Amino acid sequence: MTKEEIIRPENLVCGKPTLMNDAPMHYCPGCSHGVVHKIIAEVIEEMQMEEKTVGICPVGCAVFAYRYLDVDWQEAAHGRAPAVATAIKRLWPDRLVFTYQGDGDLACIGACETIHALNRGEKITVIFINNAIYGMTGGQMAPTTLVGMKTATCPYGRDVNLHGYPLNMTDLAVNLEGTAYVTRQSVHTVAAIRKAKRAIRKAFENSINGIGSNMVEIVSTCSAGWKTSPVKANKWMEENMFKYYHLGDLKDVGKLKD
Amino acid sequence: MNDEYVLMKGNEAIAHAAIRCGCDGYFGYPITPQSEVLETLSLLKPWETTGMVVLQAESEVAAINMLYGGGGSGKRVMTSSSSPGVALMQEGFSYMAACEIPALIVNVQRGGPGLGTIQPGQCDYYQATIGGGNGDYNVIVLAPNSVQEMADFVDEAFKLAFRYRMPAMILSDGVIGQMMERVKLPEQKPRRTEEEIYAECPWATNGINLKNRKPNFHSSLESDPLLMDKRNEALQAKYAKVKECETRAESVSCEDAEYLLVGFGSMSRIAEEAMHLLRNEGYKVGLFRPITLWPFPERELREAAKNAKGIMVCEMNAGQMINDVRLAVSCQIPCDHYGRMGGIVPDPVEVVEAMKQTTLKR
Ligand SMILES: Cc1ncc(C[n+]2csc(CCOP(=O)(O)OP(=O)(O)O)c2C)c(N)n1
Ligand code: SF4
Ligand SMILES: [Mg+2]
């Protein structure tokens, strides 16, 4: 087969969603962010919500998400994305409003906004990229950093006596009455990507249908922050992260309590 | 025309005026002495009439970021708070200024610093006019001195905020917020339709007409210093235009004034009374009241002070606006200050005494 034949539309097994533009991504090789961007773009397109979507990007490595996905975006101050999303969704009730946040953004500086938006049952989706580290600022300890894991600010490993315990925000979200769908996924294999995409689709549909707030955690890699290669990062994630952050749907109620 | 007068508190007038001028959303957190704004809105239930959203936020930090979201999407959104709460909002002011997002923030000031007192104060003048957030930015600041102006400035502030795409603030204080006066409320205006919002705010992030335009985004991050420099220059050019076009002030009996009293907000009412007392004693005293604190009405002040031998600036703080007054007159006219802190509202007689001891000797 020639290259021309291979890229004929009928021979393509997957393509780039049209919502994704050609701007070169700033993410490191093997970073989970890019994969999640792509599946979000696919879901918005499949739902035909292009003209009704507003994304809220965080302060963190995804700060430039608006450069890659051609929908309207607001970049929130560090941690405040759920508050920004709350207002937009309440003021534009038929819009698909989602936040896209890292673990430092969501579980640390923005923990208050995250819990309250979810608990109010804001009809939004929170996409939570948990790479257990502060990627953007160069690999410092995050609230989600595993016990014993080494980062720039816990170079001898996270010590519970010094740094306290990892914060599992998604498990916490399950117990909030405002959440309808809470799930934890990953994007390290094709099968996992397919599952994560189905989860995002379900969360987005809930948001549009006014069913509570929805949280999709993606257990992610940060090879740069973890100071390892992309392949080894995937393996490390499977062996260590999944033990603490269990994959799967954690909550799925069709309707909130009155 | 609506010529019915009603009696209400300044805080209540803000709430009524917000609904009537077609505000789309209020987001706020309770704090004395302004909680009546959220309480009145909650009682009036505008979501059932005009469709206005009212939400008690989890903090002032959340509230200001709700404004960032709502204003960024083209809606007329507002919050109200008092000094410690407004201090918490400063990051949001800076982000909104940077992203050129319009919104209205009402600060019903109390005495500080820290938790301070729930009694009135004017000690957030610096924070409002030179900014408590990071970076080179300004917000438009209007200072009402009556319940009527509390009502009138809501629409006015929204107009300015959208005209210049920047946050606007009503800097009030516990006196104006809490006192009851008669007020003529504005006519009920409808909220804007989606089409009207799109026409007025083509930059807004709401998805409208995305297929026929480039995506909109709000971001204050710029990794290229040259671009950041350009963005700052554009902001400064806008601020220069606001300074040129939007100063507001009131002058009372300044034509023949040999001495000037300068005060804003509730303090201007006290200073005006002091002026009358001094005029009765034969002193040629005028009153100058800045209505916009940023931009500061420098030209108007120079005009009012053209024959003045001395200026007395009265504030409920340790002396903040006095620096803008000095700058406006290029330190050519001696300026004195009379201020009370800690939530004490001065008596006009105190101002008269202070004038006699200092300014009137000049
Ligand atoms: C108020 C404030 N504090 C601190 C920072 C610096 N900062 C930028 S990103 C970040 C952490 C990002 O980590 P995370 O949210 O996990 O995102 P990641 O980069 O890992 O995707 C910090 C601390 C900031 N921009 N603003
Ligand atoms: S630092 Fe980590 S999170 Fe950031 S782009 Fe690189 S791999 Fe991704
Ligand atoms: Mg992270």
Coordinates of N, CA and C in Angstrom, one line a residue, chain A residues 17-18 44 54 67 77 82 85 95 104 113 116 126 136 153 155 158 175 185 205 209 211-212 231-232 237 247 256:
Chain A
P17 N -10.2 14.5 15.4 CA -11.5 15.2 15.5 C -11.4 16.6 14.9
T18 N -12.4 17.1 14.2 CA -12.2 18.4 13.5 C -12.1 19.6 14.6
I44 N -17.5 15.9 22.2 CA -18.2 17.2 21.9 C -18.8 17.1 20.5
V54 N -18.7 25.4 26.7 CA -17.6 26.3 27.2 C -16.8 25.4 28.2
R67 N -5.8 26.4 23.3 CA -5.1 26.5 22.0 C -5.3 25.3 21.1
A77 N -8.3 31.2 37.3 CA -7.2 31.4 38.2 C -7.0 30.0 38.9
P82 N -14.1 25.4 39.1 CA -15.5 25.0 39.4 C -16.4 26.3 39.7
A85 N -17.1 27.8 36.3 CA -18.1 26.9 35.6 C -19.5 27.0 36.2
R95 N -26.0 25.1 28.1 CA -24.6 24.9 27.6 C -24.0 23.6 28.2
G104 N -3.2 19.4 41.6 CA -2.9 20.5 42.5 C -4.0 21.5 42.4
E113 N -13.6 25.1 46.2 CA -14.5 25.3 45.1 C -15.0 24.0 44.5
H116 N -17.6 22.4 46.9 CA -18.9 23.1 46.9 C -19.7 23.0 45.6
V126 N -16.6 17.7 35.8 CA -15.3 18.1 36.3 C -14.3 17.0 35.8
M136 N 3.4 21.4 36.0 CA 3.8 22.6 35.4 C 4.9 23.3 36.1
T153 N 9.8 18.5 46.2 CA 9.6 19.0 47.6 C 9.4 17.9 48.6
P155 N 11.9 15.1 48.5 CA 13.0 14.4 47.7 C 13.3 13.0 48.4
R158 N 7.4 10.9 50.0 CA 6.3 11.4 50.9 C 6.3 10.6 52.2
N175 N -19.3 10.7 48.1 CA -20.1 10.9 49.3 C -20.9 12.3 49.2
Q185 N -10.8 6.7 35.7 CA -10.4 6.0 34.4 C -8.9 6.3 34.2
E205 N -23.4 13.9 29.0 CA -24.8 13.8 28.8 C -25.6 14.1 30.0
N209 N -28.4 16.9 30.4 CA -29.7 16.6 30.9 C -30.0 17.0 32.3
I211 N -28.6 16.4 35.1 CA -28.5 15.4 36.2 C -27.2 15.6 37.0
G212 N -27.3 16.4 38.1 CA -26.2 16.5 39.1 C -24.9 16.9 38.5
V231 N 7.3 5.1 28.6 CA 6.9 3.7 28.8 C 7.0 3.3 30.3
K232 N 8.1 3.6 30.9 CA 8.2 3.3 32.3 C 7.2 4.0 33.2
M237 N 2.7 3.7 36.8 CA 1.3 4.0 37.1 C 0.5 2.8 37.4
L247 N -9.5 1.9 39.6 CA -10.3 2.3 38.4 C -11.7 1.8 38.4
L256 N -30.8 12.9 41.2 CA -30.4 13.3 42.6 C -31.7 13.3 43.5

